[in-house]
Short mmCIF file of C-alpha atoms and ligand atoms in Angstrom, two decimals:
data_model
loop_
_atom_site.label_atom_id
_atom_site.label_comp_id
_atom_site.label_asym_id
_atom_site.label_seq_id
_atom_site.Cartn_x
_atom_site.Cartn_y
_atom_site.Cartn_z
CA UNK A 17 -4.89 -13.89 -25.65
CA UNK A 18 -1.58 -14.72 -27.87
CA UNK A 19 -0.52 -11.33 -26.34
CA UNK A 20 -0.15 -13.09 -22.69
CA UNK A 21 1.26 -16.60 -24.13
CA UNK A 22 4.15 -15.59 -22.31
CA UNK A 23 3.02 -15.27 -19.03
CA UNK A 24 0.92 -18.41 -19.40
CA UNK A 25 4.22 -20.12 -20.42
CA UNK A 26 6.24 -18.38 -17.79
CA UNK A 27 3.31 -19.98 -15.44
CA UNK A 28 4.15 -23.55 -16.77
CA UNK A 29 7.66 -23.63 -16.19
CA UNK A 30 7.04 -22.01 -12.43
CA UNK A 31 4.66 -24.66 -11.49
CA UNK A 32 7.21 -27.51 -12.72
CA UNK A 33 10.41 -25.68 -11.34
CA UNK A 34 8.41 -25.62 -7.57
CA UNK A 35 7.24 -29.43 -8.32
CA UNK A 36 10.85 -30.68 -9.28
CA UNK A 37 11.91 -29.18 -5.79
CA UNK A 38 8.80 -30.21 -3.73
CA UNK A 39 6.59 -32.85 -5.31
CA UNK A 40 3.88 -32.64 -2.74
CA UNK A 41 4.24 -28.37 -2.38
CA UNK A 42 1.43 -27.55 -4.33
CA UNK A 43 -0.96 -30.63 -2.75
CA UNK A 44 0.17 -29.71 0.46
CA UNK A 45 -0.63 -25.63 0.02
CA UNK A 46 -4.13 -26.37 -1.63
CA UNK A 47 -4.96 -28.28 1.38
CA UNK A 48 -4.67 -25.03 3.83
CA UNK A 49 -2.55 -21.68 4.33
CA UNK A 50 -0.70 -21.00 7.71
CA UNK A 51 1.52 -17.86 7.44
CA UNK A 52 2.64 -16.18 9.76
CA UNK A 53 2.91 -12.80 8.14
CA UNK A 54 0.41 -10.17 6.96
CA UNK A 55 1.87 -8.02 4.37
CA UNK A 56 0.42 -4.28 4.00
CA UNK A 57 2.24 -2.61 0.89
CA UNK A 58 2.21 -0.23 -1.85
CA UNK A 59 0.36 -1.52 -5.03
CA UNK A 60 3.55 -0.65 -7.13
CA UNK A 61 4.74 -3.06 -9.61
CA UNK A 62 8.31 -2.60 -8.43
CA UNK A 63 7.71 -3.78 -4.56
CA UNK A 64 5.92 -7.61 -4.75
CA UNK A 65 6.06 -8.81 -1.46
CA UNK A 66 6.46 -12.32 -1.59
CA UNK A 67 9.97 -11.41 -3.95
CA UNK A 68 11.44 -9.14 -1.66
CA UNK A 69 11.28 -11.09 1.18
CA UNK A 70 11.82 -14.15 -0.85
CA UNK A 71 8.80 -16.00 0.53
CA UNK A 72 7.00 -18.94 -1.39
CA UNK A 73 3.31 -19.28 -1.80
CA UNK A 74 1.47 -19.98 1.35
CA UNK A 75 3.99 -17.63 3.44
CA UNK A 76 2.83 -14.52 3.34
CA UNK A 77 -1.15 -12.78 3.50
CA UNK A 78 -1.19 -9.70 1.31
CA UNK A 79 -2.80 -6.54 1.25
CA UNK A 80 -1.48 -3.84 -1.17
CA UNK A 81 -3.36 -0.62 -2.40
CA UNK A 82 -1.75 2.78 -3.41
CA UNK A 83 0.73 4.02 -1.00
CA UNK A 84 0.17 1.27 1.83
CA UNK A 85 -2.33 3.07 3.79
CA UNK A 86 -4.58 1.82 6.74
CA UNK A 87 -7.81 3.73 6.75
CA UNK A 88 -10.26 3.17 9.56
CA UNK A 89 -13.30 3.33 6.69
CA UNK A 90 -11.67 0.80 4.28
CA UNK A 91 -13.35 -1.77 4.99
CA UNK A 92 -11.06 -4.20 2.27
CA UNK A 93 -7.97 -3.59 4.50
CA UNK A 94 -10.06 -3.90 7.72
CA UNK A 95 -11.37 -7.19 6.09
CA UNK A 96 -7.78 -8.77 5.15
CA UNK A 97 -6.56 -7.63 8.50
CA UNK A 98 -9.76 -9.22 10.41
CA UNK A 99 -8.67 -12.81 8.58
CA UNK A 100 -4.98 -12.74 8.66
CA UNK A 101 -5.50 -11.82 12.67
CA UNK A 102 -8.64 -13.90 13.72
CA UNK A 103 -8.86 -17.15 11.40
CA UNK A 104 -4.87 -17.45 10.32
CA UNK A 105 -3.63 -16.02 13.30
CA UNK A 106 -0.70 -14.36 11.73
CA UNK A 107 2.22 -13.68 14.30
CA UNK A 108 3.54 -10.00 12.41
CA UNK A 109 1.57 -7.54 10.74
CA UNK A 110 4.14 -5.97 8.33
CA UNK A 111 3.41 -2.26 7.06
CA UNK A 112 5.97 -1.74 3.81
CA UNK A 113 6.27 1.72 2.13
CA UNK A 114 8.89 2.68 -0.16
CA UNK A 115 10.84 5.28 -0.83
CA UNK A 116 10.05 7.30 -4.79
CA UNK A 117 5.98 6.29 -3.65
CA UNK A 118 4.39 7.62 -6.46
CA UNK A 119 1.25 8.36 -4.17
CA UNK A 120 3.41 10.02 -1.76
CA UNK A 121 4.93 12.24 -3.95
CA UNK A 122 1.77 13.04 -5.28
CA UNK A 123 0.32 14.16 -2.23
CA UNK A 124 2.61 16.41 -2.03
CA UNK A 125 1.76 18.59 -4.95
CA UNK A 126 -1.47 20.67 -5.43
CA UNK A 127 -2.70 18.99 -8.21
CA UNK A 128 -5.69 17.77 -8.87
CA UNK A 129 -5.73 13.98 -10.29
CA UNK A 130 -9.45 13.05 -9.70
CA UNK A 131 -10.88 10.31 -7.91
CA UNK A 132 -7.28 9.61 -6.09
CA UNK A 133 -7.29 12.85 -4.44
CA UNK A 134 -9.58 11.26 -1.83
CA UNK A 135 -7.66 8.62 -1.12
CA UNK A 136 -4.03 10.33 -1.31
CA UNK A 137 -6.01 13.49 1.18
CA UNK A 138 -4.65 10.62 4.09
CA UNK A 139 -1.21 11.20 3.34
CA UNK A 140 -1.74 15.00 2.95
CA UNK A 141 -3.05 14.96 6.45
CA UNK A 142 -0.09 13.21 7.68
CA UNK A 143 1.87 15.91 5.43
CA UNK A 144 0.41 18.44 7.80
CA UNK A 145 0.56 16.80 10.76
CA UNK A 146 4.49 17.28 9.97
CA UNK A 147 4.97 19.99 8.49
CA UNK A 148 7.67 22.10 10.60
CA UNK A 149 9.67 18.97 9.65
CA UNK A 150 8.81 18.50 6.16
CA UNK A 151 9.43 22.18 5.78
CA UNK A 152 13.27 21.73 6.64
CA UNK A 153 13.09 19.28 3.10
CA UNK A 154 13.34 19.89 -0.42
CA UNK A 155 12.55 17.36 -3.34
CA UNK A 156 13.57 13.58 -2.67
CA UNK A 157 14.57 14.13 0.67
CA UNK A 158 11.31 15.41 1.45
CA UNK A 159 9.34 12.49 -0.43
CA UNK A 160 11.39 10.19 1.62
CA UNK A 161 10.68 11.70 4.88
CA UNK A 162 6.96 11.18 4.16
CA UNK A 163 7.29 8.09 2.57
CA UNK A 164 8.88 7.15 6.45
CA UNK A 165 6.02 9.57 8.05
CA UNK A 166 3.12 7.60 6.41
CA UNK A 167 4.66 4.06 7.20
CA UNK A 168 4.52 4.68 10.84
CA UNK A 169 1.37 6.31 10.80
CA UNK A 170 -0.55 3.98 9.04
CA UNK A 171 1.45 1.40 11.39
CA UNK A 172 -0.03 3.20 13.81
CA UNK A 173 -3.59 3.16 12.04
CA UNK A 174 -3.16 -0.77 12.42
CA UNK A 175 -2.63 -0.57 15.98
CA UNK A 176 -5.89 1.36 16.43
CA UNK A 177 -8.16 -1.16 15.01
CA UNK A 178 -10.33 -2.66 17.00
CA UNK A 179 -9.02 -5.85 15.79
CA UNK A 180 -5.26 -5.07 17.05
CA UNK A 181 -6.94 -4.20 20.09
CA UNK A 182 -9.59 -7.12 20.78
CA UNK A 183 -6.09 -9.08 19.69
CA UNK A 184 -4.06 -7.82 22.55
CA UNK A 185 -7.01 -8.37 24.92
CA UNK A 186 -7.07 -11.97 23.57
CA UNK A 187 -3.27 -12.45 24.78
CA UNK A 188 -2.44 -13.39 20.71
CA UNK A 189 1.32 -12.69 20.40
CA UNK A 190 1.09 -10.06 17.67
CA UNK A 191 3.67 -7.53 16.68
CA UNK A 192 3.07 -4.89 14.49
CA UNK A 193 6.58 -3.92 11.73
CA UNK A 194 7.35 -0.40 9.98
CA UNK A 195 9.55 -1.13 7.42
CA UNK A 196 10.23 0.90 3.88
CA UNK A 197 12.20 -0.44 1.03
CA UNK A 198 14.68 1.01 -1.33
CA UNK A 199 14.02 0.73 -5.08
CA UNK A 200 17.79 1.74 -5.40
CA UNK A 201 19.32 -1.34 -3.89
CA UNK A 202 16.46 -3.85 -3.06
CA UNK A 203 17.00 -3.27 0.85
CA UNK A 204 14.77 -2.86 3.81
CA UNK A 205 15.12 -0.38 6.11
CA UNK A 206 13.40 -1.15 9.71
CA UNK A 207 11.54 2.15 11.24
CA UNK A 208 10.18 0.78 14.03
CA UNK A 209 8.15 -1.87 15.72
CA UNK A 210 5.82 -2.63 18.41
CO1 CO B 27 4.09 3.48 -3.82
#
Protein backbone atom coordinates (compact mmCIF):
# COMPACT_ATOMS: atom_id res chain seq x y z
CA UNK A 1 0.00 0.00 0.00
CA UNK A 2 2.87 2.67 1.06
CA UNK A 3 3.93 1.99 -2.60
CA UNK A 4 0.65 4.02 -3.91
CA UNK A 5 0.73 6.78 -0.96
CA UNK A 6 1.37 8.95 -3.72
CA UNK A 7 -1.41 8.54 -5.78
CA UNK A 8 -3.70 8.49 -2.75
CA UNK A 9 -2.10 11.88 -1.87
CA UNK A 10 -2.15 13.11 -5.41
CA UNK A 11 -6.09 12.11 -5.00
CA UNK A 12 -6.40 14.47 -1.91
CA UNK A 13 -5.07 17.48 -3.28
CA UNK A 14 -7.32 16.87 -6.70
CA UNK A 15 -10.46 16.60 -4.80
CA UNK A 16 -9.64 19.97 -2.77
CA UNK A 17 -8.14 21.84 -5.89
CA UNK A 18 -11.83 20.98 -7.84
CA UNK A 19 -13.70 21.96 -4.37
CA UNK A 20 -11.77 25.37 -3.95
CA UNK A 21 -13.03 26.13 -7.60
CA UNK A 22 -16.57 24.61 -7.34
CA UNK A 23 -17.82 23.94 -3.83
CA UNK A 24 -20.94 22.17 -4.87
CA UNK A 25 -18.99 20.19 -8.15
CA UNK A 26 -18.62 17.05 -6.60
CA UNK A 27 -22.44 17.15 -4.82
CA UNK A 28 -23.74 18.22 -7.91
CA UNK A 29 -21.88 15.25 -10.20
CA UNK A 30 -22.82 12.47 -7.56
CA UNK A 31 -26.31 13.48 -7.99
CA UNK A 32 -26.39 12.44 -11.93
CA UNK A 33 -24.08 12.43 -15.20
CA UNK A 34 -25.25 14.26 -18.45
CA UNK A 35 -22.44 14.27 -21.09
CA UNK A 36 -22.74 14.74 -24.11
CA UNK A 37 -19.83 12.77 -25.44
CA UNK A 38 -19.01 9.06 -25.74
CA UNK A 39 -15.38 8.52 -25.93
CA UNK A 40 -14.07 5.22 -27.83
CA UNK A 41 -10.11 5.13 -27.46
CA UNK A 42 -7.03 3.22 -27.27
CA UNK A 43 -6.30 1.77 -23.73
CA UNK A 44 -2.75 3.43 -23.88
CA UNK A 45 -1.51 5.20 -20.93
CA UNK A 46 -0.33 8.09 -23.09
CA UNK A 47 -3.98 9.06 -24.66
CA UNK A 48 -6.57 9.67 -21.37
CA UNK A 49 -9.44 11.13 -22.76
CA UNK A 50 -10.80 13.35 -20.38
CA UNK A 51 -6.90 15.20 -20.48
CA UNK A 52 -6.72 15.62 -23.99
CA UNK A 53 -9.78 17.16 -24.48
CA UNK A 54 -9.49 18.85 -21.19
CA UNK A 55 -12.89 17.71 -19.94
CA UNK A 56 -13.82 17.46 -16.12
CA UNK A 57 -15.56 14.57 -14.52
CA UNK A 58 -19.09 14.13 -15.58
CA UNK A 59 -18.20 15.31 -19.33
CA UNK A 60 -17.24 12.65 -21.05
CA UNK A 61 -18.55 8.51 -21.19
CA UNK A 62 -15.53 6.33 -21.84
CA UNK A 63 -14.80 3.28 -23.50
CA UNK A 64 -11.11 2.35 -24.15
CA UNK A 65 -9.65 -1.19 -25.00
CA UNK A 66 -6.49 -1.96 -27.14
CA UNK A 67 -6.38 -0.13 -30.32
CA UNK A 68 -10.00 1.52 -30.14
CA UNK A 69 -11.82 -1.09 -31.94
CA UNK A 70 -15.68 -1.61 -32.37
CA UNK A 71 -16.42 -5.26 -32.74
CA UNK A 72 -19.95 -6.36 -33.48
CA UNK A 73 -19.35 -9.50 -30.80
CA UNK A 74 -18.00 -7.30 -27.94
CA UNK A 75 -20.58 -7.10 -26.15
CA UNK A 76 -18.61 -4.48 -23.36
CA UNK A 77 -18.36 -1.85 -26.16
CA UNK A 78 -21.88 -2.70 -27.46
CA UNK A 79 -22.94 -2.30 -23.74
CA UNK A 80 -21.19 1.28 -23.09
CA UNK A 81 -22.44 2.35 -26.45
CA UNK A 82 -26.19 1.02 -25.67
CA UNK A 83 -26.02 3.49 -22.31
CA UNK A 84 -24.18 6.46 -23.51
CA UNK A 85 -26.89 6.37 -26.64
CA UNK A 86 -30.22 5.19 -24.97
CA UNK A 87 -30.21 6.31 -21.14
CA UNK A 88 -27.56 9.48 -21.40
CA UNK A 89 -28.39 10.32 -24.72
CA UNK A 90 -24.99 11.45 -25.68
CA UNK A 91 -25.03 13.98 -28.72
CA UNK A 92 -21.25 12.63 -30.39
CA UNK A 93 -19.89 9.35 -30.40
CA UNK A 94 -16.10 10.07 -30.63
CA UNK A 95 -13.80 7.17 -32.14
CA UNK A 96 -9.91 8.28 -31.09
CA UNK A 97 -6.91 6.27 -32.45
CA UNK A 98 -3.48 7.38 -32.37
CA UNK A 99 -0.78 7.40 -34.29
CA UNK A 100 2.64 4.83 -32.82
CA UNK A 101 -0.74 2.32 -31.68
CA UNK A 102 1.11 -0.28 -30.26
CA UNK A 103 -1.77 -2.75 -31.36
CA UNK A 104 -1.62 -1.41 -34.74
CA UNK A 105 1.78 -1.85 -35.26
CA UNK A 106 1.51 -5.12 -34.00
CA UNK A 107 -0.89 -6.28 -36.37
CA UNK A 108 1.20 -5.62 -38.72
CA UNK A 109 3.91 -8.11 -38.04
CA UNK A 110 3.60 -11.97 -38.20
CA UNK A 111 4.18 -12.63 -34.83
CA UNK A 112 2.56 -14.51 -32.67
CA UNK A 113 1.76 -12.76 -29.11
CA UNK A 114 -0.99 -15.14 -27.76
CA UNK A 115 -4.31 -14.43 -26.64
CA UNK A 116 -4.12 -10.74 -28.43
CA UNK A 117 -3.78 -12.19 -31.75
CA UNK A 118 -7.58 -12.62 -31.71
CA UNK A 119 -8.37 -9.47 -30.93
CA UNK A 120 -5.57 -7.51 -33.05
CA UNK A 121 -6.87 -10.33 -36.29
CA UNK A 122 -9.63 -7.04 -36.65
CA UNK A 123 -7.07 -4.73 -37.56
CA UNK A 124 -5.25 -7.32 -39.76
CA UNK A 125 -8.45 -7.64 -41.67
CA UNK A 126 -8.67 -4.02 -42.16
CA UNK A 127 -4.77 -4.38 -43.11
CA UNK A 128 -6.02 -6.46 -45.98
CA UNK A 129 -8.85 -4.82 -46.86
CA UNK A 130 -6.06 -2.07 -47.83
CA UNK A 131 -3.47 -3.47 -48.85
CA UNK A 132 -2.61 -2.00 -52.50
CA UNK A 133 -2.40 1.13 -50.30
CA UNK A 134 -0.54 -0.04 -47.42
CA UNK A 135 1.78 -1.63 -49.88
CA UNK A 136 2.89 1.91 -51.27
CA UNK A 137 4.19 2.36 -47.19
CA UNK A 138 7.14 1.50 -45.35
CA UNK A 139 7.64 1.64 -41.44
CA UNK A 140 5.88 4.67 -39.58
CA UNK A 141 4.24 5.88 -42.48
CA UNK A 142 2.63 2.70 -42.91
CA UNK A 143 1.60 2.32 -39.07
CA UNK A 144 0.08 5.66 -39.45
CA UNK A 145 -1.91 4.94 -42.44
CA UNK A 146 -3.53 2.07 -40.51
CA UNK A 147 -3.68 3.70 -37.42
CA UNK A 148 -6.12 6.31 -39.82
CA UNK A 149 -7.57 3.00 -41.70
CA UNK A 150 -8.80 1.40 -38.40
CA UNK A 151 -10.26 4.74 -36.95
CA UNK A 152 -12.66 5.05 -39.75
CA UNK A 153 -13.45 1.60 -39.91
CA UNK A 154 -14.27 0.95 -36.57
CA UNK A 155 -16.17 4.48 -36.94
CA UNK A 156 -17.80 2.80 -39.35
CA UNK A 157 -18.35 -0.43 -37.09
CA UNK A 158 -20.27 2.15 -34.77
CA UNK A 159 -22.47 3.21 -37.43
CA UNK A 160 -23.53 -0.39 -38.09
CA UNK A 161 -24.86 -1.14 -34.74
CA UNK A 162 -28.10 -1.66 -34.39
CA UNK A 163 -28.09 0.90 -31.78
CA UNK A 164 -26.71 3.77 -34.26
CA UNK A 165 -29.34 2.57 -36.38
CA UNK A 166 -32.57 2.17 -34.04
CA UNK A 167 -30.94 5.85 -33.01
CA UNK A 168 -31.37 7.40 -36.37
CA UNK A 169 -34.83 5.81 -36.68
CA UNK A 170 -35.60 7.46 -33.29
CA UNK A 171 -34.77 11.05 -34.89
CA UNK A 172 -31.87 11.38 -31.80
CA UNK A 173 -29.41 13.98 -33.18
CA UNK A 174 -26.31 11.78 -33.12
CA UNK A 175 -23.09 12.28 -34.96
CA UNK A 176 -20.56 9.89 -35.15
CA UNK A 177 -16.34 11.62 -35.03
CA UNK A 178 -13.01 9.95 -36.51
CA UNK A 179 -10.40 11.59 -34.96
CA UNK A 180 -6.55 10.30 -34.21
CA UNK A 181 -4.14 12.02 -31.98
CA UNK A 182 -0.50 12.75 -32.15
CA UNK A 183 1.73 11.58 -29.27
CA UNK A 184 4.36 14.01 -30.88
CA UNK A 185 2.58 17.26 -30.20
CA UNK A 186 -0.66 16.49 -28.19
CA UNK A 187 -2.92 17.43 -31.33
CA UNK A 188 -5.98 16.01 -32.92
CA UNK A 189 -6.29 15.42 -36.25
CA UNK A 190 -10.11 15.20 -37.61
CA UNK A 191 -10.59 12.21 -40.33
CA UNK A 192 -13.93 12.44 -40.85
CA UNK A 193 -17.44 12.61 -39.54
CA UNK A 194 -20.91 11.69 -40.12
CO1 LIG B 1 -2.90 2.30 -29.07
Amino acid sequence: MTELNHLLTNNEHWSERIKAEDPTFFDKLAKQQRPEYLWIGCSDSRVPANQIVDLLPGDIFVHRNVANQVIHTDYNCLTVLQYAIEVLKVKHVIVCGHYGCGGVEAALTDETNGLIDNWLGHIRDVAKQHSVELAELKGEAKVARLCELNVLQQAANVRRTSIVKDAIRRGQPLTIHSWIYSLKNGRITVLGNT
